[in-house]
Tab-separated table of C-alpha atoms in Angstrom:
chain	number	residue	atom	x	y	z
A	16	UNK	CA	13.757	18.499	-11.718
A	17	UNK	CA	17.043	18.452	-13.337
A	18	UNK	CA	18.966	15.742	-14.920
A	19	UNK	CA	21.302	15.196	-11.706
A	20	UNK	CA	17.819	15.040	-9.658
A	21	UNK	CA	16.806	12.238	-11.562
A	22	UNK	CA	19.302	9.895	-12.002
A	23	UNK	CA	19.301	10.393	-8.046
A	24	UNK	CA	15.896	10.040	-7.601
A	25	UNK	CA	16.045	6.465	-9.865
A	26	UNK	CA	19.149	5.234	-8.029
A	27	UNK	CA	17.531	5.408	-4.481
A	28	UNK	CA	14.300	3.890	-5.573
A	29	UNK	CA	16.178	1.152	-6.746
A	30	UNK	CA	17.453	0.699	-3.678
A	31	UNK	CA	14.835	0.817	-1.458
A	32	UNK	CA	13.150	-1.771	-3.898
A	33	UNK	CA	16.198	-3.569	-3.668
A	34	UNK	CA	15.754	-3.859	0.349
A	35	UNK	CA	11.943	-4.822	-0.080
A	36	UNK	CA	12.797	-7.907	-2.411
A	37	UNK	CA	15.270	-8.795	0.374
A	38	UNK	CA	12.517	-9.540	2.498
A	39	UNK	CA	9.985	-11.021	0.154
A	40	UNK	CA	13.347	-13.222	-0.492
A	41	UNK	CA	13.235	-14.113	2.983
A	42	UNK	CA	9.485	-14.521	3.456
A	43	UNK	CA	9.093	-16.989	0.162
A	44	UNK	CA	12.146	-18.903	1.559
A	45	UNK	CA	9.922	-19.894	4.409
A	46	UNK	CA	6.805	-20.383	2.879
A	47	UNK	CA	7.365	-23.750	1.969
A	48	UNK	CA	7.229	-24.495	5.650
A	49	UNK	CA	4.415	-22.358	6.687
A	50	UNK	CA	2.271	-25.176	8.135
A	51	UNK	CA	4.733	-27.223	9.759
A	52	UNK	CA	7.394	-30.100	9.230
A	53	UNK	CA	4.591	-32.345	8.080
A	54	UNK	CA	3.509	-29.865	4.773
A	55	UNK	CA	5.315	-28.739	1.724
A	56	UNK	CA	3.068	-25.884	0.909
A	57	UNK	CA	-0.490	-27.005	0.650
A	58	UNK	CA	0.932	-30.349	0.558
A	59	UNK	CA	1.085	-32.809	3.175
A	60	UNK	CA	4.164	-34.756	3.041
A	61	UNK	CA	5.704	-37.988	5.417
A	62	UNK	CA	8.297	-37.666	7.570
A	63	UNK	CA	11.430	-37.352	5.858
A	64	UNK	CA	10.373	-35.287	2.339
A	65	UNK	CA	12.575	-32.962	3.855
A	66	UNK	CA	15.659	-35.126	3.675
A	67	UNK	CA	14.688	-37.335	1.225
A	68	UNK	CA	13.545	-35.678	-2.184
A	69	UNK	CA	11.940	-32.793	-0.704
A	70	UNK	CA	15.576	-31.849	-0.497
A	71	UNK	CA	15.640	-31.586	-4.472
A	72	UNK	CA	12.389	-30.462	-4.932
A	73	UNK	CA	13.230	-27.327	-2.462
A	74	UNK	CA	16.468	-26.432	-3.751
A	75	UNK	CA	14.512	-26.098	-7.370
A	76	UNK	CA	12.036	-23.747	-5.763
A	77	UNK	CA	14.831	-21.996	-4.124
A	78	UNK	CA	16.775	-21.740	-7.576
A	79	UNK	CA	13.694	-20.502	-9.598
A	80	UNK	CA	13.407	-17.587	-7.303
A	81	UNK	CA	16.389	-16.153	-8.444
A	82	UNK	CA	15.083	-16.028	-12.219
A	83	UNK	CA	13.837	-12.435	-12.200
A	84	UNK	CA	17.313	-11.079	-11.242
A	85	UNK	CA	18.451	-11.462	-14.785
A	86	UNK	CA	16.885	-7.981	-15.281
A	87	UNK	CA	19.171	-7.140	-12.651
A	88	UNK	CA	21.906	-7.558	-14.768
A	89	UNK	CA	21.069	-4.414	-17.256
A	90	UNK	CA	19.840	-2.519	-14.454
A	91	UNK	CA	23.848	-2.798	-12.417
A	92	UNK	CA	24.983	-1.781	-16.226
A	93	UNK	CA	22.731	1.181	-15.931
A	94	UNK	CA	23.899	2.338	-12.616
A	95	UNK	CA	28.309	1.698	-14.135
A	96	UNK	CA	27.206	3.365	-17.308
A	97	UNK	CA	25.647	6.570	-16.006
A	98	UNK	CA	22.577	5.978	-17.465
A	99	UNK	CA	20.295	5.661	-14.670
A	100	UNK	CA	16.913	7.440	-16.084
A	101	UNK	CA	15.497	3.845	-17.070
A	102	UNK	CA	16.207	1.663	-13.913
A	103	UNK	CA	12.340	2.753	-12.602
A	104	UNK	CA	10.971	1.084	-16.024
A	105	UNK	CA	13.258	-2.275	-14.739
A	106	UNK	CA	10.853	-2.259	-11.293
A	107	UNK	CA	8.012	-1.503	-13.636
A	108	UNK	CA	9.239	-5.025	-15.024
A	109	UNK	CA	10.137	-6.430	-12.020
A	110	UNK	CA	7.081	-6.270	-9.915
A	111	UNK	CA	4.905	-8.578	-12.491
A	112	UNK	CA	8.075	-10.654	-12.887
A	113	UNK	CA	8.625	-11.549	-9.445
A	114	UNK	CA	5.030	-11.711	-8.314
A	115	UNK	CA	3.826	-14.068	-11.678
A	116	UNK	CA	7.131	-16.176	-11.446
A	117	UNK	CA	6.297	-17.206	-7.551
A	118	UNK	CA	3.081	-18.197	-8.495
A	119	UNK	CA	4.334	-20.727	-11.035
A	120	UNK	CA	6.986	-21.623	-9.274
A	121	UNK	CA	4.540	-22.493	-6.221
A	122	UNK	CA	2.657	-24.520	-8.889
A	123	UNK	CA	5.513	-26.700	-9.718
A	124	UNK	CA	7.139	-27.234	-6.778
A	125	UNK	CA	3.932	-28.556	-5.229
A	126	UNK	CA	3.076	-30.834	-8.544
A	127	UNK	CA	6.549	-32.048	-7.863
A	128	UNK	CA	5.736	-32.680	-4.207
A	129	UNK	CA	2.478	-34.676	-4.657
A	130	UNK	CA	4.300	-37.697	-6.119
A	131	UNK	CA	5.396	-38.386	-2.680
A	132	UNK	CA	2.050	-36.880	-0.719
A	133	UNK	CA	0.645	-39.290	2.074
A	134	UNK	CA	-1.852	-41.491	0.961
A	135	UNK	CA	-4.525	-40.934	3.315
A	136	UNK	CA	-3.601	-37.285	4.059
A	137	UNK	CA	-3.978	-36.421	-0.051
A	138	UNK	CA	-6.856	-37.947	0.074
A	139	UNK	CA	-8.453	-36.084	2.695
A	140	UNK	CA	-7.423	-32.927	1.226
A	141	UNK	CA	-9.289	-33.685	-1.852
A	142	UNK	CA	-12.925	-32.432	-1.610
A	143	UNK	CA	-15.649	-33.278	-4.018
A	144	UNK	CA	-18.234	-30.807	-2.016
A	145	UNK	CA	-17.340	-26.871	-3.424
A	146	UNK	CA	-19.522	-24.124	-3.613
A	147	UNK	CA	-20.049	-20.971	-5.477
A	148	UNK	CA	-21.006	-17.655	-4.088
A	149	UNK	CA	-24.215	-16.249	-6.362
A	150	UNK	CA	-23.712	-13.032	-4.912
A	151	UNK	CA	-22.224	-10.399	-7.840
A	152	UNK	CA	-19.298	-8.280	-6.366
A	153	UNK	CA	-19.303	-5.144	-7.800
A	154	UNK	CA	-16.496	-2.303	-7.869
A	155	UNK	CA	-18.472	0.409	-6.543
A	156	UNK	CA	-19.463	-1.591	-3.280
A	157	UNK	CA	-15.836	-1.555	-2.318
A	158	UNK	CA	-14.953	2.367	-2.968
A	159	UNK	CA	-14.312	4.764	-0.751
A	160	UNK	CA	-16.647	7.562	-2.128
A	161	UNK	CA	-15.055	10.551	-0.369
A	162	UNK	CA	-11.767	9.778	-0.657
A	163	UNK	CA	-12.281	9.114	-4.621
A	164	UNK	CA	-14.144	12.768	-4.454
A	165	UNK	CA	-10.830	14.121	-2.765
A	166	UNK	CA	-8.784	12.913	-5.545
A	167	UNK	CA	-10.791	13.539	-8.450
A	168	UNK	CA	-10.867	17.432	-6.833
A	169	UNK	CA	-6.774	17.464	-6.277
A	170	UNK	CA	-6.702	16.222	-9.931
A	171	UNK	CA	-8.679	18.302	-11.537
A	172	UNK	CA	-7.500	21.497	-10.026
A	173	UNK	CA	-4.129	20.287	-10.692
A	174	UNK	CA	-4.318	20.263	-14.227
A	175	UNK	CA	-6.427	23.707	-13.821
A	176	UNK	CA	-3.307	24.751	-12.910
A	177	UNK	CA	-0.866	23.172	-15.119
A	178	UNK	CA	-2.938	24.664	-18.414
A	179	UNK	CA	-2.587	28.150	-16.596
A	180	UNK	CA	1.115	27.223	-15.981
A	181	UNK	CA	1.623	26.493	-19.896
A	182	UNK	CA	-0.669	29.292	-20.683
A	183	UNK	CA	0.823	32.137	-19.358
A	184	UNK	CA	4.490	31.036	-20.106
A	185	UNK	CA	5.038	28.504	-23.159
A	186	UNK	CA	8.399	30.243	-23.982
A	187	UNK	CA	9.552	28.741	-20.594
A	188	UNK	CA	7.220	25.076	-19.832
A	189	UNK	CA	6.981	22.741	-23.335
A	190	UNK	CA	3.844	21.053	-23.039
A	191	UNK	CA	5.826	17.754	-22.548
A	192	UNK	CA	7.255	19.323	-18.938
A	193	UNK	CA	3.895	20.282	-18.138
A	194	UNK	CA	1.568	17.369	-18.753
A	195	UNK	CA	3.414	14.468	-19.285
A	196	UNK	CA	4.740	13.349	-16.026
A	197	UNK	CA	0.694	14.263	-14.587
A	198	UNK	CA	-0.315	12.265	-17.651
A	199	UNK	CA	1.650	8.955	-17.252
A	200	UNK	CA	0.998	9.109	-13.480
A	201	UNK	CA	-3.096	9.095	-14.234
A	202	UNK	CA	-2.477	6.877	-16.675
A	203	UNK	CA	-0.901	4.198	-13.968
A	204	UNK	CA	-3.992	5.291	-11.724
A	205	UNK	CA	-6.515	3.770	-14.646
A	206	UNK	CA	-4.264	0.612	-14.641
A	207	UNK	CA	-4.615	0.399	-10.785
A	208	UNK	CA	-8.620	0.247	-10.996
A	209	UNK	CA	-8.283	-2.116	-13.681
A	210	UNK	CA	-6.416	-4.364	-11.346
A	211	UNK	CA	-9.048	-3.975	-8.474
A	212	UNK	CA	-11.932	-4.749	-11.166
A	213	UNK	CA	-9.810	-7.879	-11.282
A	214	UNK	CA	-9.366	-8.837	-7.387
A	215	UNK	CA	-13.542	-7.956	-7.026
A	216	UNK	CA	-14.774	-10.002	-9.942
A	217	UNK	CA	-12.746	-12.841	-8.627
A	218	UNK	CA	-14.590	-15.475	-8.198
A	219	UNK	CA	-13.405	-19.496	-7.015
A	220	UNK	CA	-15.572	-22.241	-5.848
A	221	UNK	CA	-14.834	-22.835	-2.179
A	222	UNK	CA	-14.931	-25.921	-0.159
A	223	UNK	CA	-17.964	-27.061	2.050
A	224	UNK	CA	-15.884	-28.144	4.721
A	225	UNK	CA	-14.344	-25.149	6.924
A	226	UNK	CA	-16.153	-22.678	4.589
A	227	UNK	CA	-16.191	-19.869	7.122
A	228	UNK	CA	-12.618	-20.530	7.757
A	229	UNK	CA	-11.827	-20.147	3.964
A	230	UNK	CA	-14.512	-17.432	3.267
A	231	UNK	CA	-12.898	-15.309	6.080
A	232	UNK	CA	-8.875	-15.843	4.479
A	233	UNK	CA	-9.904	-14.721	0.896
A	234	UNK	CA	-12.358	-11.677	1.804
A	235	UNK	CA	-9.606	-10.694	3.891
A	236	UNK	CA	-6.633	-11.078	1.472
A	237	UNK	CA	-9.139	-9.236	-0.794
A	238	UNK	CA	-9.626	-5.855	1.016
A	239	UNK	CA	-5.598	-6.088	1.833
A	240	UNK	CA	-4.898	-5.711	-1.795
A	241	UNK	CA	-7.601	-3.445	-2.475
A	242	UNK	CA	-6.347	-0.795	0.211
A	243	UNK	CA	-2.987	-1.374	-1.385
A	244	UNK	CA	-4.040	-0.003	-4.878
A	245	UNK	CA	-5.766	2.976	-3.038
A	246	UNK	CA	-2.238	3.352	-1.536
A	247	UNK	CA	-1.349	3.422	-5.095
A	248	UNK	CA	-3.570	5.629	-6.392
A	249	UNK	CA	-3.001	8.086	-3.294
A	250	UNK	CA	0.829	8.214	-4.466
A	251	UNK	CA	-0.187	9.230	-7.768
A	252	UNK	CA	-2.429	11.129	-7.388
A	253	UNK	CA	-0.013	13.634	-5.139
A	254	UNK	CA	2.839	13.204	-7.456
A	255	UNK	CA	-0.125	14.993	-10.158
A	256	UNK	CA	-0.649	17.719	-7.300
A	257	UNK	CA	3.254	18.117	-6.935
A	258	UNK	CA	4.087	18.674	-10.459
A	259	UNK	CA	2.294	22.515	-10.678
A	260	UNK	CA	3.708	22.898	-7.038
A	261	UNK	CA	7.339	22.135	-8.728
A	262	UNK	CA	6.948	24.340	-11.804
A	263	UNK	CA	5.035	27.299	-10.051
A	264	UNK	CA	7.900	27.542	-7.479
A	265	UNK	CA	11.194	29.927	-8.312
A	266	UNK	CA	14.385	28.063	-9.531
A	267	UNK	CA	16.063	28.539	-6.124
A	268	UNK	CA	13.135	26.900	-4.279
A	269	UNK	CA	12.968	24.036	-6.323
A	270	UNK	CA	15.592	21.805	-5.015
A	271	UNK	CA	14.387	21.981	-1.223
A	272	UNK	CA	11.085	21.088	-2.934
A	273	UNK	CA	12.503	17.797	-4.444
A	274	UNK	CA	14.506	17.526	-1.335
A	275	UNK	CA	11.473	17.096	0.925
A	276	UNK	CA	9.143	15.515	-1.358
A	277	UNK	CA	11.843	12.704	-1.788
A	278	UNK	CA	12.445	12.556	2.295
A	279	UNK	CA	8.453	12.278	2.748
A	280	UNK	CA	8.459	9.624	0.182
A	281	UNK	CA	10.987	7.772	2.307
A	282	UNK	CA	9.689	7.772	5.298
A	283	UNK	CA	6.136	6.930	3.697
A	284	UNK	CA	7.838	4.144	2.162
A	285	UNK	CA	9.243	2.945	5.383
A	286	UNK	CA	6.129	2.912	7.408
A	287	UNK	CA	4.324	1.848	4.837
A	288	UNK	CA	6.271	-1.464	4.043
A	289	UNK	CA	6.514	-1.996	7.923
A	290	UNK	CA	2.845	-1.783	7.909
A	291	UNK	CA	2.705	-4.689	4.878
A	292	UNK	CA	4.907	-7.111	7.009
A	293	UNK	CA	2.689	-7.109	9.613
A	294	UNK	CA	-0.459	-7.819	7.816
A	295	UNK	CA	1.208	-10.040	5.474
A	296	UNK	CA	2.073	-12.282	8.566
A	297	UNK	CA	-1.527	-11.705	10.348
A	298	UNK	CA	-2.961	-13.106	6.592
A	299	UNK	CA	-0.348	-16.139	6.851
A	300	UNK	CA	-1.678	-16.730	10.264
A	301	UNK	CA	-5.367	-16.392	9.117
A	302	UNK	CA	-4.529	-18.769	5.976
A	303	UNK	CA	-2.805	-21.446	7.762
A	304	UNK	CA	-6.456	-22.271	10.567
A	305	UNK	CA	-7.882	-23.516	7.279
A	306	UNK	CA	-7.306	-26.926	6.392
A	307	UNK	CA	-5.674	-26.629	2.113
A	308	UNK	CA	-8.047	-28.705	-0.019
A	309	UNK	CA	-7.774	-29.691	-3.390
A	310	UNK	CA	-10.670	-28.693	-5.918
A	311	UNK	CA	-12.032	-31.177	-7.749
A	312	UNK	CA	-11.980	-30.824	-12.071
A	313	UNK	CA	-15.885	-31.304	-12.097
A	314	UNK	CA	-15.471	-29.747	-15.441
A	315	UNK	CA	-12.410	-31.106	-17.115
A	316	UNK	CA	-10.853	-28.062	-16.902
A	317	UNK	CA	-7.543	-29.463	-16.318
A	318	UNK	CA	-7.771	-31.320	-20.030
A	319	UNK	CA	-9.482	-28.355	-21.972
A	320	UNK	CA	-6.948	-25.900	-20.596
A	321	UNK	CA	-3.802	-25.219	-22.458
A	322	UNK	CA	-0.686	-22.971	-21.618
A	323	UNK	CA	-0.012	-20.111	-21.548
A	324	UNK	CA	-3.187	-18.447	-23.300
A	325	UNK	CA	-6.414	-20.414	-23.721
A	326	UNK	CA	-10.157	-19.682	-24.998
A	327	UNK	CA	-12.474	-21.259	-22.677
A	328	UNK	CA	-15.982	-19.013	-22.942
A	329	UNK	CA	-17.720	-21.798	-20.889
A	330	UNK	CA	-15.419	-20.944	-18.088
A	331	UNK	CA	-15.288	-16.709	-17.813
A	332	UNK	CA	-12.487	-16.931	-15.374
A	333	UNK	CA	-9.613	-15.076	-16.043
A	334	UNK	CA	-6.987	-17.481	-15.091
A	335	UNK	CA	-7.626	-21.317	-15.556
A	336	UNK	CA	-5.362	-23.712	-14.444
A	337	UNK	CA	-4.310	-26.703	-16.415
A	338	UNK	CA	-1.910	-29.664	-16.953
A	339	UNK	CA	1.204	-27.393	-17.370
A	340	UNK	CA	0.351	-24.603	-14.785
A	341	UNK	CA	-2.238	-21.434	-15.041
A	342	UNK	CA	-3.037	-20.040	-18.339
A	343	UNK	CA	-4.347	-16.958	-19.733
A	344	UNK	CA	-8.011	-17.643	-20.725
A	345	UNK	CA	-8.793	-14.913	-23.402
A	346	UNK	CA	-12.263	-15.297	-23.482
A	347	UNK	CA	-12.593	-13.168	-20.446
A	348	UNK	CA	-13.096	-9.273	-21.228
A	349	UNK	CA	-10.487	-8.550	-18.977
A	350	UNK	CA	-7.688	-9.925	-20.619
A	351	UNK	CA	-8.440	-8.135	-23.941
A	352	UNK	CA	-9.022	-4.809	-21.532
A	353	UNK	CA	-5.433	-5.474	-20.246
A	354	UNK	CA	-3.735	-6.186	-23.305
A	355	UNK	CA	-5.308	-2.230	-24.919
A	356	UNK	CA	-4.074	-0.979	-21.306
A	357	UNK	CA	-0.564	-2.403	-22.110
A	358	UNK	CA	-0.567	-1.101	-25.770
A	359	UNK	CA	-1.898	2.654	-24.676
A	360	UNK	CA	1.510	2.049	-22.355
A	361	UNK	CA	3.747	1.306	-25.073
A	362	UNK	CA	1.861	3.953	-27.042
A	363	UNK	CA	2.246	7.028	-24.040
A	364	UNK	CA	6.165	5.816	-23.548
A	365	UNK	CA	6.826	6.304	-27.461
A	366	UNK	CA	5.139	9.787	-27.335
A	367	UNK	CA	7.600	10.791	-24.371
A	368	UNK	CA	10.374	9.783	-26.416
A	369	UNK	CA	9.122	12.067	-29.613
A	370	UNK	CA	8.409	15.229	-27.638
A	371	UNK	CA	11.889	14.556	-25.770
């Protein structure tokens, strides 16, 4: 793939990502509203909020939506200067951004709207009744064996046949063309089951009251995001298979390669984010049957908790929420697993830059 290819390549993914943030724009805009005129969120609110300081309190969540575009702003520099090879790191950036910036800016807008909650509606919505599932969720009850079989096989043979590639011609392939690119992208893969360890271990008490209802919204918010990091891991794992496909194939050949790999991409990429609408809005619908409830601190975890990191061993979750929002709670085993996956990152990036 030459430099021209590239650049290309990096300016339409931008692009498309830029469309896709368009309509999370759009779908956040409206979430505030989700349950009706008489709810901010999960909060219920009199008649009025809306006019009265709901009005403030909405244009503030409106405004903080808006904060990760200031990595927009190097990213349009990129595209005027030329240098276009590092806008995909900026959605590398972007995705936590947006996605970790929402959910704080959920939590304050709502903290914000309680002050003015209805008396006898917060109080119903307060529930001192919460269970615990006892039963362990493990990561191997929710794999697809055969399809991780099919994988491993396409991976393996492809790097069978990207060290016969380098083997038989290292005047013409440096081992940087060869492996890196198959490298990084099974590198992302072991960041992708990392994440689903996450969304199985999972665990939150749930309320006693409409616990089916509940039960039924997060199992199935759970296998949506699930399938999406086998989605994931499918992508990558044929980008691995494409790379000896690429180099094996004569120069003339190569650029109707690129050509329809990049077309099947985006019409992938269009079905598939059709696909995520639609279940996005059948999990709103699903969500919004069960009544929101507040969790009780039974064990002042509101106090103990500070922000952004805290060490809590007595509770193992990985996120804890506190006075000042959610915090970091490092003495789960995930978070230190997360920050070595981020430094092996750093660590593979600088390598590409040496052998470049």
């Amino acid at each position: 793939m030459t430099a021209a290819h590239l650049q290309h390549y990096a300016v339409l993914v931008y692009v498309l990502f830029w469309v896709s943030r368009i309509r999370g724009v759009v779908r956040r805009g409206k979430q505030p509203h989700l349950r009706g005129p008489n709810w901010f969120f999960n909060v219920p609110v009199p008649a009025g909020f809306y006019e009265g300081p709901g009005r403030q309190i909405l244009r503030g969540y409106w405004l903080r939506m808006a904060i990760p575009c200031v990595l927009d702003i190097p990213a349009i520099a990129m595209m005027l200067t030329g240098h276009t090879s590092w806008l995909p790191w900026v959605i590398v950036a972007l995705v936590p951004m947006i996605h970790g910036n929402h959910m704080y800016n959920v939590n304050i807008a709502e903290r914000q709207a309680w002050q003015f909650a209805k008396p006898e509606e917060a109080q119903a919505t307060v529930t001192s009744t919460v269970g615990l599932s006892l039963t362990p969720r493990r990561l191997k009850d929710y794999t697809n064996w055969p399809l991780e079989w099919v994988m491993a096989f396409a991976t393996v043979a492809a790097g069978l046949v990207l060290a016969h590639i380098y083997r038989t011609a290292p005047e013409e392939h440096s081992i940087r063309a060869v492996f890196w690119v198959p490298a990084f992208l099974l590198y992302l893969q072991l960041g992708v089951l990392l994440v689903k360890r996450v969304i199985v271990t999972w665990r939150a008490p749930v309320p006693m009251a409409q616990t089916a209802e509940h039960m039924a919204t997060r199992d199935a918010m759970r296998k949506y995001y699930l399938r999406m990091c086998d989605w994931n891991r499918i992508v990558f794992t044929a980008g691995i298979v494409f790379r000896p496909v690429l180099l094996s194939a004569p120069k003339a050949e190569s650029e109707l390669l690129i050509r329809i790999w990049i077309g099947v991409w985006l019409a992938l990429s269009v079905a598939g984010t059709v696909w995520i609408e639609i279940r996005r809005k059948q999990l709103a619908e699903m969500g919004v049957k069960a009544r929101p409830v507040r969790m009780p601190d039974l064990s002042g975890q509101v106090e103990m908790t500070k922000w952004p990191v805290c060490y809590q061993p007595d509770l193992p979750m990985l996120v804890l929420q506190g006075a000042r929002g959610y915090s970091l709670n490092l003495a789960n085993t995930i978070a230190y697993l997360g920050a070595a996956y981020l430094i092996g990152m750093a660590l593979l990036l600088m390598l590409a830059r040496v052998g470049h």
